[in-house]
């Protein structure tokens, strides 16, 4: 981490000291740090293509064939030789046979002749153009074709989709439904993918109880382990749920060491805000290389990032909304990069605000928003309760409305960037 130029310095918390006031790290600087820290796992598995769904390719896929492999019809109609047609008169042609998908018409079509053809069927020898059946009239074995057609229309050519020998998928591509279909269309039964990422996660805090346990005075249920579980589950990683760890130096050290031994990435929540960082920071200084930051964002200001041995460490804040926001904005791109994808920040779209968004300059604001389509325009309403402990707001939202660091309030009717939740949340 030391070779990355950042203007802010990590917070050096000493037990008992007042909170220092270091400059804040920008969101962009966090991404720069993560793009350096996160390294793709090297292990490769060879699996049947269906098992590769949601995983990342570890090889380039080269097309062994042309797709389509033969010229075929895009329509149900009649295959003919374009030179038969006239620009100023209708013509009549004899139907001499048919070509169905999966079969073929044997023989050569001569001038003055045509062949009945179905979508996907081979273009018969001697023809180069298909006229849709709706555009002719047929009387017995004779069709009448009008004017205004184009040479080669409705013919799909060999290699038009994918050419034999060309790279059609590259290393780092995530296999989705389209890629599964594409691999199948090339006849690939198996592919090489990166091995599954192992992610350990736990919560820290003496106040936390797990569901099923009774709550005593001052205690709350641990919800972060459930939101983190939910988001990780949809990423198709191997989950290692290590439960709740007490605010106790020995317990924290043991948990961190165990997690780093078995996982590629360790995600914790809580215990990284300055007032509370004592044990977590003490332990991480001893066993890892982790920096504690205050990020110029809202929610999600405190954040610890670094390495424990080879494992990437994310110390997310404790507040439930901050956890989801920092996971989505930072952990997600970093983990996806470790899975083998290129590092990519969340994509944004422009939306028009439906009401005033209050803000002071200084931090990038990720307001919980509800995006809708109205009269063909993307609108966003971010007027709900925005505090970082209000998890119900996260449940109502379907996007973050992003208000830049230096911006003040945004008036209704102005444009803002939105990050639409892509199904993880
Ligand atoms: P901390 O950063 O540990 O001081 O936590 C900040 C706030 O988040 C406190 O109100 C904690 O009680 C709350 N919090 C921390 N961890 C969790 C958790 N796992 N589930 C729900 N709330 C939590
Ligand atoms: Mg805590």
XYZ file of C-alpha atoms and ligand atoms in Angstrom:
449
model
C 0.000 0.000 0.000
C 2.927 2.297 0.628
C 3.649 2.871 -3.066
C 0.242 4.371 -3.751
C 0.257 8.145 -3.630
C -2.570 9.322 -1.424
C -2.958 12.728 0.107
C -4.555 11.562 3.332
C -2.657 9.645 6.001
C -4.055 6.598 7.734
C -5.343 7.319 11.192
C -2.840 6.361 13.862
C -5.090 5.670 16.808
C -3.511 5.496 20.237
C -5.620 4.152 23.070
C -7.009 6.990 25.117
C -6.174 9.728 22.610
C -8.768 12.120 21.313
C -9.859 11.599 17.750
C -7.234 13.102 15.422
C -8.392 15.144 12.479
C -6.565 13.782 9.462
C -7.561 14.754 5.955
C -10.136 12.442 4.494
C -9.430 9.867 1.778
C -11.579 10.343 -1.308
C -13.755 7.576 -2.746
C -11.526 7.616 -5.824
C -8.439 7.041 -3.693
C -10.077 4.048 -2.020
C -10.654 2.556 -5.474
C -7.005 3.175 -6.387
C -5.897 1.381 -3.226
C -8.201 -1.539 -3.858
C -7.224 -1.944 -7.496
C -3.635 -2.412 -6.270
C -4.407 -4.565 -3.233
C -6.820 -7.034 -4.834
C -5.105 -9.752 -6.856
C -7.000 -12.359 -8.889
C -6.806 -15.881 -7.480
C -4.584 -18.102 -9.610
C -6.222 -21.524 -9.223
C -8.136 -22.886 -12.208
C -10.924 -25.448 -12.434
C -12.192 -27.223 -15.525
C -15.949 -27.623 -15.337
C -18.975 -28.497 -17.447
C -20.246 -25.236 -18.936
C -23.385 -25.060 -16.771
C -21.218 -25.125 -13.652
C -19.379 -22.082 -15.000
C -22.455 -19.858 -14.603
C -21.545 -16.677 -12.647
C -17.877 -17.687 -12.575
C -14.995 -16.053 -14.416
C -13.257 -17.447 -17.498
C -9.596 -18.409 -17.094
C -8.977 -18.960 -20.822
C -9.711 -17.243 -24.093
C -12.420 -19.013 -26.052
C -11.616 -19.442 -29.722
C -14.345 -20.402 -32.095
C -13.640 -23.838 -33.612
C -16.340 -23.275 -36.239
C -18.135 -20.595 -38.159
C -21.445 -19.611 -36.548
C -23.649 -19.939 -38.444
C -21.715 -22.699 -40.139
C -23.744 -22.524 -43.382
C -25.739 -19.879 -45.233
C -29.351 -20.086 -44.063
C -32.623 -18.266 -44.262
C -33.697 -15.597 -41.753
C -37.360 -15.927 -42.820
C -39.984 -18.373 -43.966
C -40.357 -17.700 -47.690
C -38.874 -18.517 -51.079
C -35.173 -18.787 -52.048
C -34.371 -17.541 -55.536
C -31.667 -16.038 -57.692
C -31.826 -12.249 -57.432
C -30.931 -11.830 -61.100
C -34.370 -13.292 -61.934
C -36.120 -10.257 -60.439
C -37.021 -7.120 -62.360
C -37.100 -3.583 -61.060
C -40.050 -2.558 -63.223
C -42.240 -5.663 -63.452
C -43.553 -8.629 -61.463
C -42.113 -12.035 -62.397
C -43.283 -15.636 -62.063
C -41.092 -18.511 -60.806
C -41.636 -22.272 -60.555
C -41.425 -23.795 -57.063
C -39.300 -26.937 -57.532
C -38.948 -28.156 -53.942
C -38.403 -27.157 -50.335
C -35.618 -26.657 -47.791
C -36.498 -27.243 -44.127
C -34.401 -26.472 -41.021
C -32.190 -29.469 -40.308
C -32.523 -30.739 -43.898
C -31.459 -29.418 -47.266
C -32.617 -29.113 -50.853
C -30.580 -31.436 -53.057
C -29.908 -30.119 -56.489
C -29.209 -26.797 -58.149
C -31.839 -24.125 -58.651
C -31.877 -22.784 -62.229
C -33.019 -19.358 -63.434
C -36.794 -19.155 -63.451
C -37.020 -21.490 -60.460
C -37.284 -21.080 -56.690
C -37.458 -23.230 -53.526
C -39.839 -22.975 -50.584
C -37.595 -22.320 -47.537
C -38.029 -22.154 -43.749
C -36.172 -20.058 -41.162
C -32.782 -21.628 -40.393
C -32.845 -23.902 -43.459
C -29.858 -24.051 -45.801
C -29.840 -21.683 -48.778
C -30.088 -23.973 -51.833
C -27.350 -24.072 -54.452
C -28.079 -21.507 -57.162
C -29.996 -19.061 -54.924
C -28.812 -15.963 -53.077
C -31.950 -14.181 -51.856
C -35.023 -15.022 -49.769
C -38.397 -13.300 -50.270
C -40.743 -13.439 -47.273
C -43.815 -15.567 -47.852
C -46.045 -12.571 -47.064
C -44.566 -10.732 -50.061
C -45.465 -13.219 -52.814
C -48.625 -14.737 -54.183
C -48.727 -18.446 -54.947
C -50.880 -20.308 -57.384
C -50.149 -24.047 -57.447
C -46.410 -24.414 -58.038
C -45.983 -20.887 -59.391
C -45.215 -17.785 -57.315
C -45.419 -14.142 -58.363
C -42.774 -11.812 -56.970
C -43.125 -8.029 -57.061
C -40.526 -5.272 -57.185
C -38.342 -3.442 -54.684
C -36.340 -6.335 -53.224
C -32.621 -6.256 -52.424
C -29.936 -8.708 -53.472
C -29.065 -11.129 -50.640
C -31.931 -10.097 -48.388
C -32.937 -12.429 -45.544
C -29.819 -14.578 -45.936
C -27.605 -15.229 -42.882
C -24.010 -15.791 -43.879
C -21.471 -18.289 -42.474
C -19.364 -16.752 -39.675
C -21.652 -13.708 -39.438
C -22.028 -14.250 -35.672
C -18.629 -15.818 -34.861
C -15.790 -16.618 -37.245
C -13.794 -19.805 -37.056
C -10.453 -19.082 -35.326
C -11.532 -15.786 -33.774
C -11.444 -15.028 -30.022
C -15.071 -14.794 -28.960
C -14.690 -14.627 -25.153
C -11.619 -13.400 -23.317
C -10.044 -14.271 -19.976
C -11.813 -12.377 -17.206
C -15.275 -12.568 -18.741
C -17.994 -13.545 -16.325
C -20.148 -16.364 -17.610
C -23.782 -15.325 -17.750
C -26.707 -16.768 -19.654
C -25.529 -15.304 -22.983
C -22.048 -16.771 -22.560
C -23.467 -20.202 -21.645
C -25.501 -20.157 -24.840
C -22.522 -18.939 -26.829
C -20.275 -21.734 -25.503
C -22.994 -24.252 -26.297
C -23.376 -22.865 -29.843
C -19.666 -23.543 -30.362
C -20.012 -27.085 -29.036
C -17.843 -26.555 -25.939
C -18.750 -29.100 -23.244
C -16.280 -27.700 -20.647
C -14.313 -24.533 -19.889
C -11.515 -23.359 -17.591
C -12.644 -20.966 -14.869
C -10.960 -19.367 -11.866
C -11.390 -21.283 -8.660
C -14.054 -20.109 -6.252
C -13.120 -17.220 -3.984
C -13.193 -18.036 -0.248
C -14.548 -15.177 1.841
C -14.653 -15.224 5.659
C -16.818 -12.713 7.485
C -17.728 -11.904 11.035
C -19.206 -9.170 13.196
C -17.506 -7.535 16.152
C -19.165 -6.023 19.188
C -20.138 -6.927 22.754
C -23.637 -5.567 22.156
C -24.426 -8.085 19.406
C -26.553 -11.170 19.781
C -27.438 -13.678 17.106
C -31.022 -14.361 16.090
C -32.605 -16.933 18.416
C -30.825 -15.562 21.477
C -32.687 -13.393 24.016
C -31.811 -9.691 24.057
C -30.766 -8.112 27.311
C -30.568 -4.431 28.175
C -28.391 -2.527 25.680
C -28.045 -5.435 23.284
C -29.068 -5.597 19.616
C -29.329 -8.309 17.035
C -26.434 -8.714 14.640
C -27.847 -7.788 11.244
C -24.617 -7.057 9.356
C -23.711 -10.713 9.088
C -27.021 -11.240 7.288
C -26.718 -8.363 4.827
C -23.120 -9.398 4.094
C -24.208 -13.032 3.720
C -26.953 -11.948 1.318
C -24.604 -9.978 -0.898
C -21.812 -12.566 -0.870
C -24.245 -15.382 -1.599
C -25.271 -13.728 -4.849
C -21.624 -13.422 -5.874
C -21.166 -17.201 -5.869
C -18.193 -17.228 -3.522
C -17.421 -19.821 -0.845
C -18.816 -18.380 2.386
C -17.170 -18.825 5.753
C -19.445 -17.361 8.442
C -17.399 -16.939 11.624
C -20.176 -15.492 13.766
C -19.920 -12.676 16.291
C -16.576 -11.886 17.925
C -16.525 -10.132 21.290
C -14.634 -6.847 21.817
C -11.750 -8.746 23.345
C -8.152 -8.610 22.156
C -7.472 -12.334 22.293
C -10.795 -13.278 20.703
C -10.236 -10.758 17.900
C -6.667 -11.905 17.250
C -7.699 -15.555 17.068
C -10.591 -14.753 14.740
C -8.453 -12.654 12.386
C -5.709 -15.283 12.227
C -8.132 -18.128 11.591
C -9.972 -16.154 8.949
C -6.801 -15.141 7.093
C -5.562 -18.771 7.166
C -8.600 -20.157 5.409
C -9.883 -17.308 3.234
C -8.771 -15.146 0.309
C -10.653 -12.184 1.737
C -11.805 -11.333 5.253
C -14.714 -8.967 5.831
C -15.598 -7.650 9.254
C -18.037 -5.026 10.414
C -17.782 -2.747 13.416
C -14.844 -1.782 15.569
C -13.085 0.411 13.004
C -14.426 3.791 14.052
C -11.820 5.807 15.874
C -13.381 5.680 19.305
C -13.639 1.941 19.244
C -10.724 0.818 17.143
C -8.425 -0.019 19.995
C -8.478 -3.811 19.884
C -9.014 -4.215 16.201
C -6.213 -1.798 15.400
C -3.910 -3.250 18.056
C -4.379 -6.735 16.668
C -4.112 -5.733 13.009
C -0.930 -3.769 13.656
C 0.521 -6.943 15.163
C -0.578 -9.504 12.574
C -1.271 -7.579 9.363
C -0.642 -4.545 7.197
C -3.876 -2.666 7.496
C -4.526 1.056 7.303
C -7.403 2.764 9.046
C -9.015 5.474 6.986
C -11.669 8.095 7.242
C -13.252 8.241 3.826
C -14.917 11.391 2.500
C -18.235 9.646 1.981
C -21.587 9.315 3.679
C -22.513 6.762 4.857
C -19.386 4.738 5.541
C -16.705 7.081 6.811
C -14.466 4.737 8.849
C -12.881 1.946 6.824
C -9.890 -0.330 7.366
C -8.170 -1.841 4.331
C -5.117 -3.989 3.924
C -3.710 -7.487 4.144
C -3.424 -10.139 6.807
C -0.820 -12.475 5.299
C -2.170 -13.084 1.796
C -5.791 -12.352 2.623
C -7.345 -9.054 1.622
C -8.907 -7.426 4.660
C -11.955 -5.159 4.695
C -12.867 -3.635 8.034
C -16.292 -2.195 7.235
C -18.021 0.260 9.564
C -20.580 -1.011 12.072
C -23.696 0.901 11.070
C -25.967 -1.325 8.963
C -26.381 1.065 6.020
C -22.673 1.921 6.017
C -21.896 -1.791 5.799
C -24.081 -2.275 2.758
C -22.826 0.888 1.050
C -19.120 0.195 1.594
C -19.590 -3.442 0.625
C -21.359 -2.499 -2.561
C -19.070 0.371 -3.513
C -15.705 -1.113 -2.519
C -15.796 -4.774 -1.504
C -17.829 -5.793 -4.554
C -15.420 -4.477 -7.234
C -12.409 -5.739 -5.272
C -13.881 -9.211 -4.772
C -14.963 -9.380 -8.400
C -11.408 -8.488 -9.385
C -10.110 -11.269 -7.127
C -12.548 -13.607 -8.875
C -10.784 -12.725 -12.135
C -12.734 -9.799 -13.605
C -11.177 -6.475 -14.515
C -11.479 -3.944 -11.653
C -14.585 -1.928 -12.355
C -16.210 0.758 -10.274
C -20.015 0.698 -10.034
C -21.670 2.040 -13.171
C -23.770 5.184 -12.941
C -26.709 6.575 -14.888
C -28.186 10.087 -14.917
C -31.533 10.655 -13.212
C -33.637 13.705 -12.465
C -34.316 14.409 -8.799
C -37.954 14.543 -7.723
C -37.280 16.559 -4.577
C -34.528 18.626 -3.000
C -31.558 16.632 -1.711
C -29.985 18.385 1.246
C -26.218 18.198 1.562
C -23.170 20.124 2.705
C -19.948 20.095 0.684
C -17.158 17.852 2.006
C -18.130 14.225 1.482
C -19.574 12.197 -1.383
C -23.117 11.338 -0.416
C -24.705 8.013 -1.342
C -28.350 8.694 -0.618
C -30.773 5.824 -0.610
C -32.984 6.499 -3.591
C -36.027 5.146 -5.359
C -35.557 5.294 -9.123
C -38.584 5.193 -11.387
C -39.413 5.793 -15.029
C -41.775 8.677 -15.666
C -42.653 9.838 -19.183
C -39.606 8.020 -20.526
C -37.235 9.717 -18.080
C -35.278 8.169 -15.226
C -36.307 9.951 -12.020
C -34.983 9.504 -8.503
C -36.503 10.306 -5.153
C -34.027 10.363 -2.301
C -36.229 12.083 0.235
C -36.505 9.233 2.771
C -34.654 8.925 6.047
C -30.961 8.865 5.318
C -29.265 8.051 8.614
C -26.733 5.223 8.491
C -28.539 3.070 11.051
C -31.865 3.105 9.162
C -31.793 -0.291 7.461
C -35.447 -0.050 6.418
C -34.430 2.808 4.072
C -32.036 0.409 2.374
C -34.875 -2.036 1.868
C -37.092 0.627 0.270
C -34.317 1.886 -2.002
C -33.344 0.508 -5.391
C -30.388 2.808 -6.012
C -27.888 5.185 -4.519
C -28.188 8.805 -5.629
C -24.599 10.024 -5.728
C -23.981 13.639 -4.738
C -20.359 14.637 -5.428
C -17.959 15.521 -2.618
C -17.823 19.255 -3.320
C -21.499 19.667 -4.133
C -24.024 21.312 -1.849
C -27.785 20.639 -1.911
C -29.395 19.585 -5.162
C -32.662 21.229 -6.159
C -35.634 19.238 -7.442
C -35.440 18.850 -11.227
C -31.634 18.747 -11.358
C -29.673 15.774 -12.670
C -27.718 13.423 -10.405
C -25.814 10.182 -10.905
C -27.526 7.059 -9.649
C -26.057 3.622 -9.037
C -28.843 1.122 -9.595
C -28.610 -1.922 -7.334
C -27.713 -4.721 -9.699
C -29.440 -7.542 -7.901
C -27.010 -7.994 -5.016
C -29.070 -5.786 -2.745
P -18.938 0.386 15.761
O -18.283 0.841 14.508
O -18.502 -0.971 16.179
O -18.820 1.402 16.833
O -20.490 0.270 15.428
C -21.245 1.389 14.987
C -22.729 1.141 15.186
O -23.105 0.011 14.420
C -23.116 0.827 16.604
O -24.386 1.408 16.833
C -23.199 -0.666 16.633
O -24.052 -1.155 17.619
C -23.740 -0.966 15.234
N -23.333 -2.287 14.798
C -22.078 -2.772 14.791
N -22.055 -4.024 14.332
C -23.340 -4.354 14.057
C -23.965 -5.525 13.542
N -23.249 -6.605 13.243
N -25.309 -5.516 13.343
C -26.027 -4.409 13.660
N -25.492 -3.264 14.131
C -24.161 -3.238 14.348
Mg -18.524 -2.139 17.855
